[in-house]
Amino acid sequence: MRKPFVCGNWKMNTDRRGAAALAQGAARAAEQARGVEVGVCPPACYVEAVVAAARGTPLAVGGQNMHFEASGAFTGEVAGPMLKELGCRYAILGHSERRHVFGETDEFISRKVHAAFKFGLLPILCVGEKLQERQAGRTEAVVHRHVTSGLAGLTGDQARQVVIAYEPVWAIGTGLTATPQQAQDVHAFIRGCLESLYDAALAGDVRIQYGGSVKPDNTFDLMRQADIDGLLVGGASLKAEGFSAIVAESARAKEV
Ligand code: 13P
């Protein structure tokens, strides 16, 4: 059984005090959520404060990005061992903002995925099409490329532990959520990709999150879908109450 996983991506937001307060709220939500894993990905500079606030609770912490080298002359970058040392379990890799604002390529992201495993972190691999790609009927081709290149060279044991986040670029920060059916269709397609790359058992084990304008009031219908195993939440994860409601709604959707 796939344990649902709801994770907040705070992006370049919060301050030190706000991060600790948000983390405390998320930690409470994690303690109350029945059968749902809860995580937050703060800016790198607040990871330590968030890990401290999460200590002794089930709240998982992740980085929003990392470089594939362990150390070196890479001004402004954060390395996997640094995130690991601070207490991170996850690293978001290949987020659309990294792909499209910072020009990260499939090959670059693949190296990061391998580095995450090397340094003891689990990748949250983001995939998803842009609006023009959807309109041109290329959603599946783009998602297939992101999934195939993102997992290239991983053993089955590693691939099973990757969390895939389907985030249609047109739904991120726009208020335009994919409909539950649109998301389910792509999630099922991703599971099919996993089956052809590996096998049906592995495909059935991989958790696939949806991300893009998730809010408390659309959570239940999204999480009711058979292949939606969790959520990657941007803006709505910056309010403790809203994020807790998303966690609670996710638990309710999966237990009914
Ligand atoms: P929003 O929830 O703000 O649309 O952001 C989604 C996202 O990019 C999460 O990684």
CSV table of N, CA and C in Angstrom, one decimal, residues 26-192:
chain,number,residue,atom,x,y,z
A,26,ALA,N,2.7,22.4,11.1
A,26,ALA,CA,2.7,21.2,10.2
A,26,ALA,C,3.0,19.9,11.0
A,27,ALA,N,3.8,20.1,12.1
A,27,ALA,CA,4.2,19.0,12.9
A,27,ALA,C,2.9,18.5,13.7
A,28,ARG,N,2.1,19.4,14.1
A,28,ARG,CA,0.8,19.0,14.8
A,28,ARG,C,-0.1,18.3,13.8
A,29,ALA,N,-0.1,18.8,12.6
A,29,ALA,CA,-1.0,18.2,11.5
A,29,ALA,C,-0.4,16.8,11.3
A,30,ALA,N,0.9,16.6,11.3
A,30,ALA,CA,1.5,15.3,11.0
A,30,ALA,C,1.1,14.3,12.1
A,31,GLU,N,1.1,14.9,13.4
A,31,GLU,CA,0.8,14.0,14.5
A,31,GLU,C,-0.7,13.5,14.5
A,32,GLN,N,-1.5,14.4,13.9
A,32,GLN,CA,-3.0,14.1,13.9
A,32,GLN,C,-3.4,13.3,12.7
A,33,ALA,N,-2.6,13.4,11.6
A,33,ALA,CA,-3.0,12.8,10.4
A,33,ALA,C,-3.0,11.3,10.5
A,34,ARG,N,-4.0,10.6,10.2
A,34,ARG,CA,-4.0,9.2,10.3
A,34,ARG,C,-3.6,8.6,9.0
A,35,GLY,N,-2.4,7.9,9.0
A,35,GLY,CA,-2.0,7.2,7.8
A,35,GLY,C,-1.5,8.1,6.7
A,36,VAL,N,-1.3,9.4,6.9
A,36,VAL,CA,-0.7,10.3,5.9
A,36,VAL,C,0.6,10.8,6.4
A,37,GLU,N,1.6,10.7,5.5
A,37,GLU,CA,3.0,11.3,5.8
A,37,GLU,C,2.9,12.8,5.5
A,38,VAL,N,3.5,13.6,6.3
A,38,VAL,CA,3.5,15.0,6.1
A,38,VAL,C,4.9,15.5,6.1
A,39,GLY,N,5.2,16.4,5.1
A,39,GLY,CA,6.5,17.0,5.0
A,39,GLY,C,6.5,18.5,4.7
A,40,VAL,N,7.6,19.2,4.9
A,40,VAL,CA,7.7,20.5,4.5
A,40,VAL,C,9.1,20.7,3.9
A,41,CYS,N,9.2,21.6,2.9
A,41,CYS,CA,10.5,21.9,2.3
A,41,CYS,C,10.7,23.4,2.4
A,42,PRO,N,11.4,23.8,3.4
A,42,PRO,CA,11.7,25.3,3.6
A,42,PRO,C,12.8,25.8,2.8
A,43,PRO,N,13.0,27.1,2.7
A,43,PRO,CA,14.3,27.6,2.1
A,43,PRO,C,15.5,27.0,2.9
A,44,ALA,N,16.6,26.7,2.2
A,44,ALA,CA,17.7,26.0,2.8
A,44,ALA,C,18.2,26.7,4.1
A,45,CYS,N,18.1,28.0,4.1
A,45,CYS,CA,18.7,28.7,5.3
A,45,CYS,C,17.8,28.5,6.6
A,46,TYR,N,16.6,28.0,6.4
A,46,TYR,CA,15.7,27.8,7.5
A,46,TYR,C,15.5,26.3,7.8
A,47,VAL,N,16.2,25.4,7.1
A,47,VAL,CA,16.1,24.0,7.3
A,47,VAL,C,16.4,23.6,8.8
A,48,GLU,N,17.5,24.2,9.3
A,48,GLU,CA,17.9,23.9,10.7
A,48,GLU,C,16.8,24.2,11.7
A,49,ALA,N,16.2,25.4,11.5
A,49,ALA,CA,15.1,25.8,12.5
A,49,ALA,C,13.9,24.9,12.3
A,50,VAL,N,13.6,24.5,11.1
A,50,VAL,CA,12.4,23.7,10.9
A,50,VAL,C,12.7,22.3,11.4
A,51,VAL,N,13.9,21.8,11.2
A,51,VAL,CA,14.2,20.4,11.8
A,51,VAL,C,14.1,20.5,13.3
A,52,ALA,N,14.5,21.6,13.9
A,52,ALA,CA,14.5,21.7,15.4
A,52,ALA,C,13.0,21.7,15.8
A,53,ALA,N,12.1,22.4,15.1
A,53,ALA,CA,10.7,22.5,15.4
A,53,ALA,C,10.0,21.1,15.2
A,54,ALA,N,10.6,20.3,14.3
A,54,ALA,CA,9.9,19.0,13.9
A,54,ALA,C,10.4,17.9,14.8
A,55,ARG,N,11.5,18.2,15.6
A,55,ARG,CA,12.1,17.1,16.4
A,55,ARG,C,11.1,16.4,17.2
A,56,GLY,N,11.1,15.0,17.2
A,56,GLY,CA,10.2,14.3,18.1
A,56,GLY,C,8.8,14.1,17.5
A,57,THR,N,8.6,14.7,16.3
A,57,THR,CA,7.3,14.5,15.6
A,57,THR,C,7.5,13.8,14.3
A,58,PRO,N,6.4,13.3,13.7
A,58,PRO,CA,6.6,12.6,12.4
A,58,PRO,C,6.8,13.5,11.2
A,59,LEU,N,6.9,14.8,11.4
A,59,LEU,CA,7.1,15.7,10.2
A,59,LEU,C,8.4,15.5,9.5
A,60,ALA,N,8.3,15.3,8.2
A,60,ALA,CA,9.6,15.1,7.4
A,60,ALA,C,10.0,16.4,6.9
A,61,VAL,N,11.3,16.6,6.7
A,61,VAL,CA,11.8,17.9,6.1
A,61,VAL,C,12.6,17.6,4.9
A,62,GLY,N,12.5,18.5,3.9
A,62,GLY,CA,13.2,18.3,2.6
A,62,GLY,C,13.8,19.6,2.1
A,63,GLY,N,14.8,19.5,1.3
A,63,GLY,CA,15.3,20.6,0.6
A,63,GLY,C,14.5,20.9,-0.7
A,64,GLN,N,14.6,22.1,-1.2
A,64,GLN,CA,13.8,22.5,-2.4
A,64,GLN,C,14.6,22.2,-3.7
A,65,ASN,N,15.9,21.9,-3.5
A,65,ASN,CA,16.8,21.8,-4.7
A,65,ASN,C,18.2,21.4,-4.1
A,66,MET,N,19.0,20.8,-4.9
A,66,MET,CA,20.4,20.5,-4.4
A,66,MET,C,21.3,20.4,-5.6
A,67,HIS,N,22.6,20.6,-5.5
A,67,HIS,CA,23.5,20.3,-6.5
A,67,HIS,C,23.9,18.9,-6.5
A,68,PHE,N,24.4,18.4,-7.7
A,68,PHE,CA,24.8,16.9,-7.7
A,68,PHE,C,26.1,16.6,-7.1
A,69,GLU,N,27.0,17.7,-7.0
A,69,GLU,CA,28.3,17.4,-6.4
A,69,GLU,C,28.2,17.5,-4.9
A,70,ALA,N,29.2,16.8,-4.2
A,70,ALA,CA,29.2,16.8,-2.8
A,70,ALA,C,29.7,18.1,-2.2
A,71,SER,N,30.5,18.8,-3.0
A,71,SER,CA,31.1,20.1,-2.5
A,71,SER,C,31.9,20.7,-3.7
A,72,GLY,N,32.3,21.9,-3.6
A,72,GLY,CA,33.1,22.4,-4.7
A,72,GLY,C,32.8,23.9,-5.0
A,73,ALA,N,33.4,24.3,-6.1
A,73,ALA,CA,33.2,25.7,-6.5
A,73,ALA,C,31.9,25.9,-7.2
A,74,PHE,N,30.8,26.0,-6.5
A,74,PHE,CA,29.5,26.2,-7.1
A,74,PHE,C,28.8,27.3,-6.3
A,75,THR,N,29.2,28.5,-6.5
A,75,THR,CA,28.7,29.6,-5.7
A,75,THR,C,27.1,29.6,-5.7
A,76,GLY,N,26.6,29.7,-4.5
A,76,GLY,CA,25.2,29.8,-4.3
A,76,GLY,C,24.4,28.5,-4.2
A,77,GLU,N,25.1,27.4,-4.4
A,77,GLU,CA,24.4,26.1,-4.4
A,77,GLU,C,24.5,25.4,-3.1
A,78,VAL,N,23.6,24.5,-2.9
A,78,VAL,CA,23.5,23.7,-1.7
A,78,VAL,C,23.7,22.2,-2.0
A,79,ALA,N,24.6,21.5,-1.3
A,79,ALA,CA,24.9,20.1,-1.6
A,79,ALA,C,24.1,19.1,-0.8
A,80,GLY,N,23.9,18.0,-1.4
A,80,GLY,CA,23.1,16.9,-0.7
A,80,GLY,C,23.6,16.6,0.7
A,81,PRO,N,24.9,16.4,0.9
A,81,PRO,CA,25.4,16.1,2.2
A,81,PRO,C,25.1,17.2,3.2
A,82,MET,N,25.0,18.5,2.8
A,82,MET,CA,24.6,19.6,3.7
A,82,MET,C,23.2,19.4,4.1
A,83,LEU,N,22.3,19.1,3.2
A,83,LEU,CA,20.9,18.9,3.5
A,83,LEU,C,20.7,17.7,4.5
A,84,LYS,N,21.5,16.7,4.1
A,84,LYS,CA,21.4,15.5,5.0
A,84,LYS,C,21.9,15.7,6.4
A,85,GLU,N,23.0,16.5,6.5
A,85,GLU,CA,23.5,16.7,7.8
A,85,GLU,C,22.5,17.5,8.7
A,86,LEU,N,21.8,18.4,8.0
A,86,LEU,CA,20.8,19.2,8.8
A,86,LEU,C,19.6,18.4,9.2
A,87,GLY,N,19.4,17.3,8.6
A,87,GLY,CA,18.2,16.4,9.0
A,87,GLY,C,17.2,16.3,7.9
A,88,CYS,N,17.5,16.6,6.7
A,88,CYS,CA,16.5,16.4,5.6
A,88,CYS,C,16.4,14.9,5.2
A,89,ARG,N,15.2,14.6,4.9
A,89,ARG,CA,14.9,13.2,4.3
A,89,ARG,C,14.7,13.3,2.8
A,90,TYR,N,14.1,14.4,2.3
A,90,TYR,CA,13.8,14.5,0.9
A,90,TYR,C,14.5,15.7,0.3
A,91,ALA,N,14.5,15.7,-1.1
A,91,ALA,CA,14.9,16.8,-1.8
A,91,ALA,C,14.0,16.9,-3.1
A,92,ILE,N,13.4,18.1,-3.2
A,92,ILE,CA,12.6,18.3,-4.5
A,92,ILE,C,13.6,18.5,-5.6
A,93,LEU,N,13.4,17.8,-6.7
A,93,LEU,CA,14.4,17.9,-7.8
A,93,LEU,C,13.6,18.1,-9.1
A,94,GLY,N,14.1,19.0,-9.9
A,94,GLY,CA,13.4,19.2,-11.2
A,94,GLY,C,12.1,20.0,-11.1
A,95,HIS,N,11.9,20.8,-10.1
A,95,HIS,CA,10.7,21.6,-10.0
A,95,HIS,C,10.6,22.5,-11.3
A,96,SER,N,9.4,22.8,-11.7
A,96,SER,CA,9.3,23.5,-12.9
A,96,SER,C,9.9,24.9,-12.9
A,97,GLU,N,10.0,25.4,-11.7
A,97,GLU,CA,10.7,26.7,-11.6
A,97,GLU,C,12.2,26.5,-11.8
A,98,ARG,N,12.7,25.4,-11.4
A,98,ARG,CA,14.2,25.1,-11.7
A,98,ARG,C,14.3,24.8,-13.2
A,99,ARG,N,13.4,24.1,-13.8
A,99,ARG,CA,13.5,23.8,-15.2
A,99,ARG,C,13.4,25.0,-16.0
A,100,HIS,N,12.4,25.8,-15.8
A,100,HIS,CA,12.0,26.9,-16.7
A,100,HIS,C,12.5,28.3,-16.3
A,101,VAL,N,12.8,28.5,-15.1
A,101,VAL,CA,13.3,29.8,-14.7
A,101,VAL,C,14.9,29.7,-14.7
A,102,PHE,N,15.4,28.6,-14.2
A,102,PHE,CA,16.8,28.5,-14.0
A,102,PHE,C,17.5,27.6,-15.1
A,103,GLY,N,16.6,27.1,-16.0
A,103,GLY,CA,17.2,26.4,-17.2
A,103,GLY,C,17.8,25.0,-16.9
A,104,GLU,N,17.3,24.3,-15.9
A,104,GLU,CA,17.8,23.0,-15.6
A,104,GLU,C,17.3,22.0,-16.7
A,105,THR,N,18.2,21.2,-17.2
A,105,THR,CA,17.9,20.2,-18.2
A,105,THR,C,17.6,18.9,-17.6
A,106,ASP,N,17.0,18.0,-18.5
A,106,ASP,CA,16.7,16.6,-18.0
A,106,ASP,C,18.0,15.9,-17.5
A,107,GLU,N,19.0,16.2,-18.2
A,107,GLU,CA,20.3,15.5,-17.9
A,107,GLU,C,20.8,16.0,-16.5
A,108,PHE,N,20.7,17.2,-16.3
A,108,PHE,CA,21.2,17.9,-15.1
A,108,PHE,C,20.3,17.3,-13.9
A,109,ILE,N,19.0,17.2,-14.1
A,109,ILE,CA,18.1,16.7,-13.1
A,109,ILE,C,18.4,15.2,-12.8
A,110,SER,N,18.7,14.5,-13.8
A,110,SER,CA,19.0,13.1,-13.6
A,110,SER,C,20.3,12.9,-12.8
A,111,ARG,N,21.2,13.8,-13.0
A,111,ARG,CA,22.4,13.7,-12.1
A,111,ARG,C,22.1,14.0,-10.7
A,112,LYS,N,21.2,14.9,-10.5
A,112,LYS,CA,20.8,15.2,-9.1
A,112,LYS,C,20.0,14.0,-8.4
A,113,VAL,N,19.2,13.4,-9.2
A,113,VAL,CA,18.5,12.2,-8.7
A,113,VAL,C,19.5,11.2,-8.2
A,114,HIS,N,20.5,10.9,-9.0
A,114,HIS,CA,21.5,9.9,-8.6
A,114,HIS,C,22.2,10.4,-7.3
A,115,ALA,N,22.5,11.7,-7.3
A,115,ALA,CA,23.3,12.3,-6.2
A,115,ALA,C,22.4,12.2,-4.9
A,116,ALA,N,21.1,12.4,-5.0
A,116,ALA,CA,20.3,12.3,-3.8
A,116,ALA,C,20.4,10.9,-3.2
A,117,PHE,N,20.3,9.9,-4.0
A,117,PHE,CA,20.5,8.5,-3.4
A,117,PHE,C,21.9,8.3,-2.8
A,118,LYS,N,22.9,8.8,-3.5
A,118,LYS,CA,24.3,8.7,-3.0
A,118,LYS,C,24.4,9.3,-1.7
A,119,PHE,N,23.7,10.5,-1.4
A,119,PHE,CA,23.9,11.2,-0.2
A,119,PHE,C,22.8,10.9,0.8
A,120,GLY,N,22.0,9.9,0.6
A,120,GLY,CA,21.0,9.5,1.5
A,120,GLY,C,19.7,10.3,1.6
A,121,LEU,N,19.4,10.9,0.5
A,121,LEU,CA,18.1,11.7,0.4
A,121,LEU,C,17.2,11.0,-0.6
A,122,LEU,N,15.9,11.2,-0.4
A,122,LEU,CA,14.9,10.7,-1.3
A,122,LEU,C,14.4,11.8,-2.3
A,123,PRO,N,14.5,11.6,-3.6
A,123,PRO,CA,14.0,12.6,-4.5
A,123,PRO,C,12.5,12.7,-4.6
A,124,ILE,N,12.1,14.0,-4.6
A,124,ILE,CA,10.7,14.2,-5.0
A,124,ILE,C,10.9,14.8,-6.4
A,125,LEU,N,10.7,14.0,-7.4
A,125,LEU,CA,11.0,14.3,-8.8
A,125,LEU,C,9.7,15.0,-9.5
A,126,CYS,N,9.9,16.3,-9.8
A,126,CYS,CA,8.7,17.0,-10.4
A,126,CYS,C,8.7,16.8,-11.9
A,127,VAL,N,7.6,16.6,-12.5
A,127,VAL,CA,7.4,16.5,-13.9
A,127,VAL,C,6.1,17.2,-14.3
A,128,GLY,N,6.0,17.6,-15.5
A,128,GLY,CA,4.7,18.3,-15.9
A,128,GLY,C,4.9,19.2,-17.1
A,129,GLU,N,3.8,19.3,-17.8
A,129,GLU,CA,3.8,20.1,-19.1
A,129,GLU,C,3.4,21.5,-19.0
A,130,LYS,N,3.9,22.3,-19.9
A,130,LYS,CA,3.5,23.7,-20.0
A,130,LYS,C,2.2,23.8,-20.7
A,131,LEU,N,1.5,25.0,-20.6
A,131,LEU,CA,0.2,25.2,-21.2
A,131,LEU,C,0.3,24.9,-22.7
A,132,GLN,N,1.3,25.5,-23.4
A,132,GLN,CA,1.3,25.3,-24.9
A,132,GLN,C,1.5,23.8,-25.2
A,133,GLU,N,2.2,23.1,-24.3
A,133,GLU,CA,2.4,21.7,-24.6
A,133,GLU,C,1.1,20.9,-24.4
A,134,ARG,N,0.3,21.3,-23.4
A,134,ARG,CA,-1.0,20.6,-23.2
A,134,ARG,C,-1.9,20.9,-24.4
A,135,GLN,N,-1.9,22.2,-24.8
A,135,GLN,CA,-2.8,22.6,-25.9
A,135,GLN,C,-2.4,22.0,-27.2
A,136,ALA,N,-1.1,21.7,-27.4
A,136,ALA,CA,-0.6,21.0,-28.6
A,136,ALA,C,-0.7,19.5,-28.5
A,137,GLY,N,-1.4,19.0,-27.4
A,137,GLY,CA,-1.6,17.5,-27.3
A,137,GLY,C,-0.3,16.8,-26.9
A,138,ARG,N,0.7,17.5,-26.3
A,138,ARG,CA,1.9,16.9,-26.0
A,138,ARG,C,2.2,16.5,-24.6
A,139,THR,N,1.1,16.6,-23.8
A,139,THR,CA,1.2,16.3,-22.3
A,139,THR,C,1.9,15.0,-22.1
A,140,GLU,N,1.4,13.9,-22.7
A,140,GLU,CA,2.0,12.6,-22.4
A,140,GLU,C,3.5,12.5,-22.8
A,141,ALA,N,3.8,13.1,-24.0
A,141,ALA,CA,5.1,13.0,-24.5
A,141,ALA,C,6.1,13.7,-23.5
A,142,VAL,N,5.7,14.9,-23.0
A,142,VAL,CA,6.6,15.7,-22.1
A,142,VAL,C,6.7,14.9,-20.8
A,143,VAL,N,5.6,14.4,-20.3
A,143,VAL,CA,5.7,13.8,-19.0
A,143,VAL,C,6.5,12.5,-19.1
A,144,HIS,N,6.3,11.8,-20.2
A,144,HIS,CA,7.1,10.5,-20.5
A,144,HIS,C,8.6,10.9,-20.5
A,145,ARG,N,8.9,12.0,-21.1
A,145,ARG,CA,10.3,12.3,-21.2
A,145,ARG,C,10.9,12.7,-19.8
A,146,HIS,N,10.1,13.4,-19.0
A,146,HIS,CA,10.5,13.8,-17.7
A,146,HIS,C,10.7,12.6,-16.8
A,147,VAL,N,9.8,11.7,-16.9
A,147,VAL,CA,9.8,10.5,-16.0
A,147,VAL,C,11.0,9.6,-16.4
A,148,THR,N,11.1,9.3,-17.8
A,148,THR,CA,12.1,8.4,-18.2
A,148,THR,C,13.5,8.9,-18.0
A,149,SER,N,13.7,10.2,-18.2
A,149,SER,CA,15.1,10.8,-18.0
A,149,SER,C,15.3,10.9,-16.5
A,150,GLY,N,14.3,11.3,-15.8
A,150,GLY,CA,14.5,11.5,-14.3
A,150,GLY,C,14.9,10.2,-13.6
A,151,LEU,N,14.4,9.1,-14.1
A,151,LEU,CA,14.7,7.8,-13.5
A,151,LEU,C,15.8,7.0,-14.1
A,152,ALA,N,16.4,7.5,-15.2
A,152,ALA,CA,17.3,6.8,-16.0
A,152,ALA,C,18.5,6.3,-15.1
A,153,GLY,N,18.7,5.0,-15.3
A,153,GLY,CA,19.9,4.4,-14.6
A,153,GLY,C,19.6,4.0,-13.1
A,154,LEU,N,18.4,4.3,-12.6
A,154,LEU,CA,18.1,3.9,-11.2
A,154,LEU,C,17.8,2.4,-11.1
A,155,THR,N,18.3,1.8,-10.1
A,155,THR,CA,17.9,0.4,-9.8
A,155,THR,C,16.4,0.4,-9.4
A,156,GLY,N,15.8,-0.8,-9.5
A,156,GLY,CA,14.4,-0.9,-9.0
A,156,GLY,C,14.2,-0.5,-7.6
A,157,ASP,N,15.1,-0.8,-6.8
A,157,ASP,CA,15.1,-0.5,-5.3
A,157,ASP,C,15.1,1.0,-5.1
A,158,GLN,N,15.8,1.7,-6.0
A,158,GLN,CA,15.9,3.2,-5.9
A,158,GLN,C,14.6,3.8,-6.5
A,159,ALA,N,14.2,3.3,-7.6
A,159,ALA,CA,13.0,3.9,-8.3
A,159,ALA,C,11.8,3.8,-7.4
A,160,ARG,N,11.7,2.7,-6.7
A,160,ARG,CA,10.5,2.4,-5.8
A,160,ARG,C,10.4,3.5,-4.8
A,161,GLN,N,11.5,4.1,-4.4
A,161,GLN,CA,11.5,5.1,-3.3
A,161,GLN,C,11.4,6.5,-3.8
A,162,VAL,N,11.4,6.7,-5.1
A,162,VAL,CA,11.3,8.1,-5.6
A,162,VAL,C,9.8,8.5,-5.5
A,163,VAL,N,9.6,9.7,-5.1
A,163,VAL,CA,8.2,10.3,-5.1
A,163,VAL,C,8.2,11.1,-6.4
A,164,ILE,N,7.2,10.9,-7.2
A,164,ILE,CA,7.0,11.7,-8.4
A,164,ILE,C,5.9,12.7,-8.1
A,165,ALA,N,6.2,13.9,-8.5
A,165,ALA,CA,5.2,15.0,-8.3
A,165,ALA,C,4.8,15.5,-9.7
A,166,TYR,N,3.5,15.2,-10.1
A,166,TYR,CA,3.0,15.7,-11.3
A,166,TYR,C,2.5,17.1,-11.1
A,167,GLU,N,3.2,18.1,-11.7
A,167,GLU,CA,2.8,19.5,-11.5
A,167,GLU,C,2.7,20.1,-12.9
A,168,PRO,N,1.4,20.2,-13.4
A,168,PRO,CA,1.3,20.9,-14.7
A,168,PRO,C,1.6,22.4,-14.5
A,169,VAL,N,2.5,22.8,-15.4
A,169,VAL,CA,3.1,24.2,-15.1
A,169,VAL,C,2.0,25.2,-15.2
A,170,TRP,N,1.0,25.0,-16.0
A,170,TRP,CA,-0.1,26.0,-16.1
A,170,TRP,C,-1.0,26.1,-14.8
A,171,ALA,N,-0.8,25.1,-13.9
A,171,ALA,CA,-1.6,25.1,-12.7
A,171,ALA,C,-0.8,25.6,-11.5
A,172,ILE,N,0.4,25.9,-11.7
A,172,ILE,CA,1.3,26.3,-10.5
A,172,ILE,C,1.1,27.8,-10.3
A,173,GLY,N,0.6,28.1,-9.1
A,173,GLY,CA,0.5,29.5,-8.7
A,173,GLY,C,-0.5,30.3,-9.5
A,174,THR,N,-1.3,29.7,-10.2
A,174,THR,CA,-2.3,30.4,-11.1
A,174,THR,C,-3.7,30.4,-10.6
A,175,GLY,N,-4.0,29.5,-9.6
A,175,GLY,CA,-5.3,29.3,-9.2
A,175,GLY,C,-6.1,28.4,-10.1
A,176,LEU,N,-5.5,28.0,-11.2
A,176,LEU,CA,-6.1,27.0,-12.2
A,176,LEU,C,-5.7,25.6,-11.8
A,177,THR,N,-6.5,24.9,-11.0
A,177,THR,CA,-6.1,23.6,-10.7
A,177,THR,C,-6.5,22.6,-11.8
A,178,ALA,N,-5.7,21.6,-12.0
A,178,ALA,CA,-6.2,20.5,-12.9
A,178,ALA,C,-7.4,19.9,-12.3
A,179,THR,N,-8.4,19.5,-13.1
A,179,THR,CA,-9.5,18.8,-12.6
A,179,THR,C,-9.0,17.5,-12.0
A,180,PRO,N,-9.8,16.9,-11.1
A,180,PRO,CA,-9.4,15.6,-10.6
A,180,PRO,C,-9.2,14.6,-11.7
A,181,GLN,N,-10.1,14.7,-12.7
A,181,GLN,CA,-10.0,13.7,-13.8
A,181,GLN,C,-8.7,14.0,-14.7
A,182,GLN,N,-8.4,15.2,-14.9
A,182,GLN,CA,-7.2,15.6,-15.7
A,182,GLN,C,-6.0,15.1,-15.0
A,183,ALA,N,-5.9,15.3,-13.7
A,183,ALA,CA,-4.8,14.8,-12.9
A,183,ALA,C,-4.7,13.3,-12.9
A,184,GLN,N,-5.9,12.7,-12.6
A,184,GLN,CA,-5.9,11.2,-12.5
A,184,GLN,C,-5.4,10.6,-13.8
A,185,ASP,N,-5.8,11.2,-15.0
A,185,ASP,CA,-5.4,10.6,-16.3
A,185,ASP,C,-3.9,10.6,-16.4
A,186,VAL,N,-3.3,11.8,-16.0
A,186,VAL,CA,-1.8,11.8,-16.1
A,186,VAL,C,-1.1,10.9,-15.1
A,187,HIS,N,-1.7,10.9,-13.9
A,187,HIS,CA,-1.1,10.0,-12.9
A,187,HIS,C,-1.1,8.5,-13.4
A,188,ALA,N,-2.3,8.1,-14.0
A,188,ALA,CA,-2.4,6.7,-14.5
A,188,ALA,C,-1.4,6.5,-15.6
A,189,PHE,N,-1.2,7.6,-16.4
A,189,PHE,CA,-0.2,7.5,-17.5
A,189,PHE,C,1.2,7.3,-16.9
A,190,ILE,N,1.5,8.0,-15.8
A,190,ILE,CA,2.9,7.9,-15.2
A,190,ILE,C,3.0,6.5,-14.7
A,191,ARG,N,2.0,6.0,-14.1
A,191,ARG,CA,2.1,4.6,-13.5
A,191,ARG,C,2.4,3.6,-14.6
A,192,GLY,N,1.8,3.9,-15.8
A,192,GLY,CA,2.0,3.0,-17.0
A,192,GLY,C,3.5,3.1,-17.4
